[in-house]
Short mmCIF file of C-alpha atoms in Angstrom, two decimals:
data_model
loop_
_atom_site.label_atom_id
_atom_site.label_comp_id
_atom_site.label_asym_id
_atom_site.label_seq_id
_atom_site.Cartn_x
_atom_site.Cartn_y
_atom_site.Cartn_z
CA MET A 1 46.40 151.71 120.46
CA ILE A 2 49.01 148.26 120.73
CA ASP A 3 51.90 149.72 121.64
CA ALA A 4 55.28 148.14 122.06
CA SER A 5 54.64 146.33 124.44
CA VAL A 6 53.57 143.62 121.87
CA GLY A 7 55.25 141.12 119.75
CA ILE A 8 53.33 139.35 117.18
CA VAL A 9 54.40 135.87 114.72
CA VAL A 10 52.83 134.75 112.61
CA ILE A 11 53.36 131.31 111.21
CA GLY A 12 52.77 129.45 108.11
CA ARG A 13 52.98 126.83 105.88
CA ASN A 14 51.21 127.42 101.95
CA GLU A 15 48.02 129.22 103.81
CA GLY A 16 47.34 131.46 100.18
CA ASP A 17 44.96 133.50 101.21
CA ARG A 18 44.12 132.04 104.83
CA LEU A 19 47.27 133.74 105.59
CA ILE A 20 46.51 137.32 104.48
CA ARG A 21 43.07 136.38 105.98
CA CYS A 22 45.28 136.31 109.38
CA LEU A 23 47.65 139.82 108.88
CA HIS A 24 44.76 142.08 107.35
CA SER A 25 43.25 140.80 111.19
CA LEU A 26 46.60 142.00 113.22
CA PRO A 27 46.88 145.68 115.17
CA GLN A 28 48.89 147.55 112.08
CA SER A 29 50.57 149.02 114.98
CA ALA A 30 52.51 146.47 116.19
CA ARG A 31 55.62 144.49 115.96
CA ILE A 32 55.03 141.58 113.21
CA VAL A 33 56.67 139.32 112.10
CA TYR A 34 55.16 136.36 109.61
CA VAL A 35 57.84 132.82 109.51
CA ASP A 36 57.43 131.54 106.39
CA SER A 37 58.21 127.15 106.11
CA GLY A 38 59.39 126.73 103.47
CA SER A 39 56.18 127.84 100.80
CA THR A 40 55.59 127.23 97.67
CA ASP A 41 52.47 128.74 96.39
CA GLY A 42 54.42 132.45 97.22
CA SER A 43 53.02 133.41 100.78
CA LEU A 44 57.02 135.09 101.77
CA GLU A 45 56.46 137.45 98.44
CA ARG A 46 52.62 138.15 99.14
CA ALA A 47 53.14 138.88 102.97
CA ARG A 48 55.69 141.13 101.70
CA ALA A 49 54.18 142.74 99.21
CA LEU A 50 51.42 143.99 101.83
CA GLY A 51 54.50 145.34 104.23
CA PHE A 52 54.64 143.05 106.62
CA ALA A 53 58.31 141.64 107.62
CA ALA A 54 58.56 138.52 106.05
CA LEU A 55 61.45 136.07 107.71
CA PRO A 56 61.62 132.33 105.63
CA LEU A 57 62.79 129.46 107.24
CA SER A 58 66.05 127.61 106.03
CA SER A 59 65.31 124.32 104.88
CA ASP A 60 68.32 122.55 106.20
CA ALA A 61 66.52 121.69 108.91
CA PRO A 62 63.33 120.16 109.49
CA PHE A 63 60.28 122.62 108.02
CA SER A 64 58.08 122.68 112.43
CA ALA A 65 56.33 124.77 114.23
CA ALA A 66 58.25 124.96 117.06
CA ARG A 67 60.94 126.03 114.37
CA ALA A 68 59.23 129.29 113.18
CA ARG A 69 58.20 130.16 116.18
CA ASN A 70 61.83 130.16 117.71
CA ALA A 71 62.54 132.45 114.61
CA GLY A 72 60.16 135.29 115.00
CA PHE A 73 60.28 135.23 119.28
CA GLN A 74 63.55 136.08 118.26
CA PHE A 75 62.99 138.70 114.93
CA LEU A 76 61.67 140.00 117.44
CA VAL A 77 63.88 141.24 120.48
CA SER A 78 66.68 141.40 118.22
CA GLY A 79 64.42 143.93 117.03
CA PRO A 80 65.82 147.76 118.51
CA SER A 81 62.10 147.85 121.10
CA VAL A 82 62.04 144.45 122.83
CA PRO A 83 58.56 143.45 123.68
CA ASP A 84 56.80 142.33 126.76
CA TYR A 85 54.63 139.75 125.53
CA VAL A 86 54.59 138.25 122.04
CA GLN A 87 51.26 137.15 120.13
CA LEU A 88 52.06 133.35 118.25
CA VAL A 89 49.76 133.19 115.83
CA ASP A 90 49.23 130.20 113.33
CA GLY A 91 48.67 131.48 109.34
CA ASP A 92 45.21 129.57 109.14
CA CYS A 93 43.72 132.16 111.39
CA GLU A 94 42.12 135.23 112.29
CA LEU A 95 42.97 137.42 115.60
CA ASP A 96 39.93 139.15 117.56
CA ALA A 97 39.85 142.99 117.34
CA ASP A 98 39.72 143.17 121.37
CA TRP A 99 41.63 139.68 121.88
CA ILE A 100 45.18 141.90 122.37
CA GLY A 101 43.90 144.54 125.13
CA HIS A 102 42.41 141.10 126.82
CA ALA A 103 45.06 139.21 127.32
CA VAL A 104 47.97 141.68 128.09
CA SER A 105 45.89 143.06 130.98
CA ALA A 106 45.31 139.83 132.05
CA LEU A 107 49.59 138.80 132.10
CA ALA A 108 50.17 142.95 133.57
CA THR A 109 47.64 141.55 136.84
CA GLU A 110 49.50 138.69 137.05
CA PRO A 111 52.93 138.21 137.16
CA THR A 112 53.21 134.15 137.88
CA LEU A 113 51.39 134.16 134.42
CA ALA A 114 53.27 133.15 131.66
CA ILE A 115 50.61 132.18 128.37
CA VAL A 116 46.86 133.67 128.29
CA PHE A 117 45.32 132.19 125.60
CA GLY A 118 40.72 133.03 124.95
CA ARG A 119 37.96 131.15 122.53
CA CYS A 120 39.22 129.85 119.76
CA ARG A 121 36.50 129.45 117.06
CA GLU A 122 36.65 127.38 114.05
CA ARG A 123 35.09 129.60 111.61
CA TYR A 124 32.36 126.93 109.23
CA PRO A 125 31.78 124.48 111.79
CA ASN A 126 29.30 123.49 109.55
CA ALA A 127 31.26 123.04 106.02
CA SER A 128 32.10 120.04 107.63
CA VAL A 129 31.79 117.25 110.79
CA TYR A 130 35.38 117.77 110.51
CA ASN A 131 35.42 120.99 111.12
CA ALA A 132 32.72 121.03 114.20
CA LEU A 133 35.26 118.31 116.46
CA CYS A 134 37.86 121.07 115.69
CA ASP A 135 35.68 123.52 117.32
CA ASP A 136 34.62 121.26 120.06
CA GLU A 137 38.26 120.47 120.41
CA TRP A 138 38.88 124.18 121.39
CA ASP A 139 36.26 124.77 123.61
CA GLY A 140 36.94 124.53 127.41
CA PRO A 141 36.69 125.77 130.69
CA VAL A 142 37.95 128.86 131.33
CA GLY A 143 40.53 128.98 134.42
CA LEU A 144 43.90 128.10 134.99
CA VAL A 145 45.28 124.63 132.59
CA GLU A 146 48.20 122.92 132.21
CA SER A 147 48.87 123.48 128.75
CA CYS A 148 47.21 126.11 125.45
CA GLY A 149 47.23 125.09 121.71
CA GLY A 150 49.60 127.67 119.00
CA ILE A 151 47.07 130.38 119.32
CA ALA A 152 48.27 132.82 122.82
CA MET A 153 50.27 135.71 124.17
CA VAL A 154 53.60 134.34 125.80
CA ARG A 155 55.13 137.22 128.60
CA ARG A 156 58.31 137.21 126.62
CA THR A 157 60.47 137.35 130.60
CA ALA A 158 59.05 133.76 130.53
CA PHE A 159 59.88 131.63 127.13
CA GLU A 160 63.39 132.93 127.52
CA ASP A 161 63.12 131.69 131.09
CA ALA A 162 61.58 128.20 129.23
CA GLY A 163 64.29 128.36 126.13
CA GLY A 164 61.75 128.42 124.29
CA PHE A 165 60.31 125.42 122.17
CA ASN A 166 61.73 122.38 121.50
CA GLU A 167 62.24 122.70 117.69
CA THR A 168 62.60 118.39 117.44
CA LEU A 169 58.65 118.15 118.48
CA ILE A 170 56.83 117.96 115.07
CA ALA A 171 53.45 118.08 116.77
CA GLY A 172 52.48 119.05 120.72
CA GLU A 173 55.29 121.72 121.21
CA GLU A 174 52.93 122.93 122.59
CA PRO A 175 52.56 121.07 125.86
CA ASP A 176 55.97 120.88 126.20
CA LEU A 177 56.41 124.35 127.06
CA CYS A 178 53.95 124.50 128.97
CA LEU A 179 55.31 121.38 131.45
CA ARG A 180 58.36 123.10 131.47
CA LEU A 181 57.01 126.46 132.39
CA SER A 182 55.29 124.62 135.02
CA ARG A 183 58.57 123.38 136.51
CA LYS A 184 59.60 126.89 136.83
CA LYS A 185 56.34 127.61 138.84
CA TRP A 186 55.11 129.73 135.63
CA SER A 187 50.88 129.81 135.25
CA VAL A 188 48.92 129.05 132.51
CA ARG A 189 45.65 130.48 131.60
CA ARG A 190 41.90 130.41 129.63
CA ILE A 191 40.65 133.74 129.95
CA ALA A 192 37.41 134.04 129.16
CA ALA A 193 37.17 136.21 126.04
CA GLU A 194 36.71 135.62 122.71
CA MET A 195 40.82 135.06 120.67
CA ASN A 196 40.52 134.15 117.23
CA PHE A 197 38.77 132.21 114.17
CA HIS A 198 40.34 128.77 112.98
CA ASP A 199 39.85 127.72 109.72
CA ALA A 200 40.94 123.98 109.48
CA ALA A 201 39.57 123.98 106.04
CA MET A 202 39.50 120.31 107.00
CA THR A 203 36.32 118.21 104.48
CA LYS A 204 37.83 115.21 104.00
CA PHE A 205 38.44 112.37 105.79
CA LYS A 206 40.98 111.64 104.89
CA GLN A 207 42.33 114.84 106.03
CA TRP A 208 40.26 114.07 110.57
CA TRP A 209 42.68 110.99 109.99
CA VAL A 210 45.62 112.30 109.01
CA ARG A 211 45.54 115.53 111.58
CA THR A 212 44.31 112.94 115.05
CA ARG A 213 47.26 110.51 114.07
CA ARG A 214 49.07 113.76 114.43
CA SER A 215 47.64 113.96 117.81
CA GLY A 216 48.88 110.32 118.53
CA PHE A 217 51.58 110.58 117.43
CA ALA A 218 52.42 113.80 120.35
CA TYR A 219 50.72 112.38 122.79
CA ALA A 220 53.65 108.83 122.59
CA GLU A 221 56.71 111.77 122.06
CA HIS A 222 55.71 114.06 125.47
CA VAL A 223 54.99 110.65 127.13
CA MET A 224 58.42 108.94 125.95
CA ILE A 225 60.48 112.49 127.37
CA HIS A 226 58.83 113.64 130.03
CA ARG A 227 58.09 109.93 131.65
CA ARG A 228 56.22 110.47 135.19
CA HIS A 229 57.31 114.37 134.68
CA SER A 230 54.85 113.91 131.51
CA ASN A 231 50.98 115.65 132.08
CA PRO A 232 48.63 113.29 134.05
CA SER A 233 46.03 113.96 131.02
CA TRP A 234 48.16 113.36 128.70
CA ILE A 235 49.55 110.15 130.25
CA ARG A 236 45.99 108.73 130.18
CA SER A 237 45.07 109.35 126.35
CA LEU A 238 47.82 107.45 125.76
CA ILE A 239 46.37 104.72 127.71
CA SER A 240 43.64 105.87 127.05
CA ILE A 241 44.75 104.79 123.22
CA LEU A 242 46.35 101.97 123.46
CA PHE A 243 43.71 100.23 125.61
CA TRP A 244 40.58 100.41 122.44
CA ALA A 245 43.39 100.61 119.79
CA ALA A 246 45.62 97.73 120.44
CA ALA A 247 45.37 95.37 124.09
CA ILE A 248 40.91 94.75 123.08
CA PRO A 249 41.81 93.84 119.08
CA ALA A 250 44.78 91.52 120.87
CA LEU A 251 42.40 89.85 123.19
CA ILE A 252 40.06 89.34 120.79
CA LEU A 253 42.40 87.81 118.36
CA GLY A 254 44.05 86.08 121.15
CA ALA A 255 40.54 84.20 121.71
CA VAL A 256 39.66 83.18 117.47
CA CYS A 257 43.29 82.50 117.28
CA LEU A 258 42.52 80.19 120.90
CA SER A 259 39.74 79.17 119.87
CA ILE A 260 41.03 77.54 116.19
CA VAL A 261 43.35 75.92 117.48
CA THR A 262 41.91 74.41 120.43
CA ASP A 263 38.19 73.90 119.41
CA ARG A 264 36.78 75.57 121.25
CA PRO A 265 34.19 77.83 120.87
CA SER A 266 33.82 79.35 124.36
CA PHE A 267 37.28 81.56 123.61
CA THR A 268 35.26 82.92 120.04
CA LEU A 269 31.83 84.37 122.43
CA PHE A 270 34.27 86.05 124.84
CA GLY A 271 36.65 87.91 121.56
CA LEU A 272 32.67 88.54 120.47
CA GLY A 273 32.45 89.94 123.75
CA LEU A 274 34.98 92.19 123.79
CA LEU A 275 33.79 93.22 120.66
CA LEU A 276 30.33 94.70 122.36
CA LEU A 277 32.95 96.76 123.83
CA TYR A 278 33.06 99.03 120.64
CA PRO A 279 29.43 99.37 121.14
CA VAL A 280 28.41 100.71 124.78
CA GLN A 281 31.44 103.12 124.22
CA TRP A 282 30.25 105.03 122.05
CA LEU A 283 26.56 104.91 123.31
CA ARG A 284 28.40 105.58 126.73
CA MET A 285 29.96 108.52 125.39
CA ALA A 286 26.95 110.02 122.58
CA LEU A 287 24.82 109.97 126.27
CA ARG A 288 28.00 112.09 127.43
CA LYS A 289 27.91 114.60 124.85
CA ARG A 290 24.35 115.73 124.14
CA GLN A 291 23.64 115.15 128.21
CA LEU A 292 26.18 119.16 127.47
CA GLY A 293 24.57 120.13 125.68
CA ALA A 294 25.65 118.73 122.37
CA THR A 295 22.47 118.19 119.25
CA ALA A 296 21.94 114.16 118.89
CA SER A 297 23.87 113.90 115.84
CA PHE A 298 27.19 115.78 116.29
CA SER A 299 26.73 113.70 119.30
CA ARG A 300 27.07 109.86 117.69
CA TYR A 301 29.35 112.10 114.89
CA TYR A 302 31.56 112.55 118.44
CA ALA A 303 31.47 109.08 120.53
CA ALA A 304 32.23 107.43 116.79
CA LEU A 305 35.36 108.97 115.82
CA THR A 306 36.77 109.30 119.07
CA LEU A 307 36.42 105.86 119.37
CA ALA A 308 37.85 105.11 115.18
CA GLY A 309 40.04 107.62 115.91
CA LYS A 310 42.22 106.10 119.14
CA PHE A 311 43.50 104.26 116.35
CA ALA A 312 44.50 106.46 114.26
CA GLN A 313 46.44 107.88 117.04
CA LEU A 314 47.32 104.12 117.52
CA GLY A 315 48.95 105.03 114.11
CA GLY A 316 51.26 107.87 115.93
CA ILE A 317 52.46 106.17 118.63
CA VAL A 318 54.13 103.50 116.26
CA ARG A 319 55.66 106.25 113.73
CA ALA A 320 56.80 107.93 117.49
CA ALA A 321 57.89 105.38 118.52
CA VAL A 322 60.20 104.54 115.59
CA ARG A 323 61.41 107.19 115.87
CA TYR A 324 62.29 107.98 119.17
CA SER A 325 64.25 104.21 119.42
CA LEU A 326 65.65 104.74 116.26
CA LYS A 327 67.24 108.53 116.59
CA GLY A 328 65.79 109.92 113.55
CA GLN A 329 64.72 112.80 112.74
CA MET A 330 61.04 113.67 111.48
CA LYS A 331 59.23 115.66 108.71
CA LEU A 332 56.11 117.56 109.21
CA ILE A 333 52.27 115.82 108.90
CA GLU A 334 49.83 117.87 107.52
CA TYR A 335 46.56 117.14 107.27
CA ARG A 336 46.24 119.18 104.44
CA ASP A 337 48.35 117.81 101.65
CA GLY A 338 46.92 113.80 103.51
CA THR A 339 51.27 113.46 104.35
#
């Protein structure tokens, strides 16, 4: 039995049957609200038909996960019983039956802990290599960490102390919140407990490309907003993207152009030498993944897609830079419909 100290915010947009599975996985004794971001598949009505509080976001502002979670949080704290902890769940996830108890115990034991999360697993990792990559991405060491993903339990007072999610962000809102929490001496911890199953439903290259491009957008926006105070790992990721997807290709192109202009083949040879960096890096990443226990097949795919993903991420960086310079609004980047 879950007492009134726990509230649950579920967010979604056109999740269909995934949302229904999500809602059925939640402890019905908790106070639950579903926040819908403009679904056209009847998600809002289906949630209400099951007896859940369902809150539609208005279309007068851009939809985002950050905005939806903030709205759900405000709904919970404005009710008759204010929860001490709020579990955040995406509508394409199913919560583990024992997770709430593990999360509450961790937060109650560690007063300075703002957020706790556990093992997120892909529901169908064998459906595609892209799903398998998601499952691998969510597997990390337990302990104190820089940031969490979208599925986590937050301490209400810490969330309020940080001012909630930044609603102008369409991606990377969780690392942004965690960074602001860390400045206020709160911490984030991954614990060794099963948390949820996630249904990525990602079977096409285009879907993976769009999702990867969104991560590049998030890296760039995070660094542009926080600058030198950004998470060090995100700064390193941004540098890596720019090196492999921009600097190396620019040098190769420059070498070829110089070779043509000066009629000196040595510049072409230099460019070809730089091009060899890609297979060398692919082999290095594949071997490292294999040493960590991955299968040979997955290691090869992982290395290839990680390298190719640098170019998708570069596209996201460009979009973020344009948005930042023009101070414009950005719509959701949704990989399932390829937008």
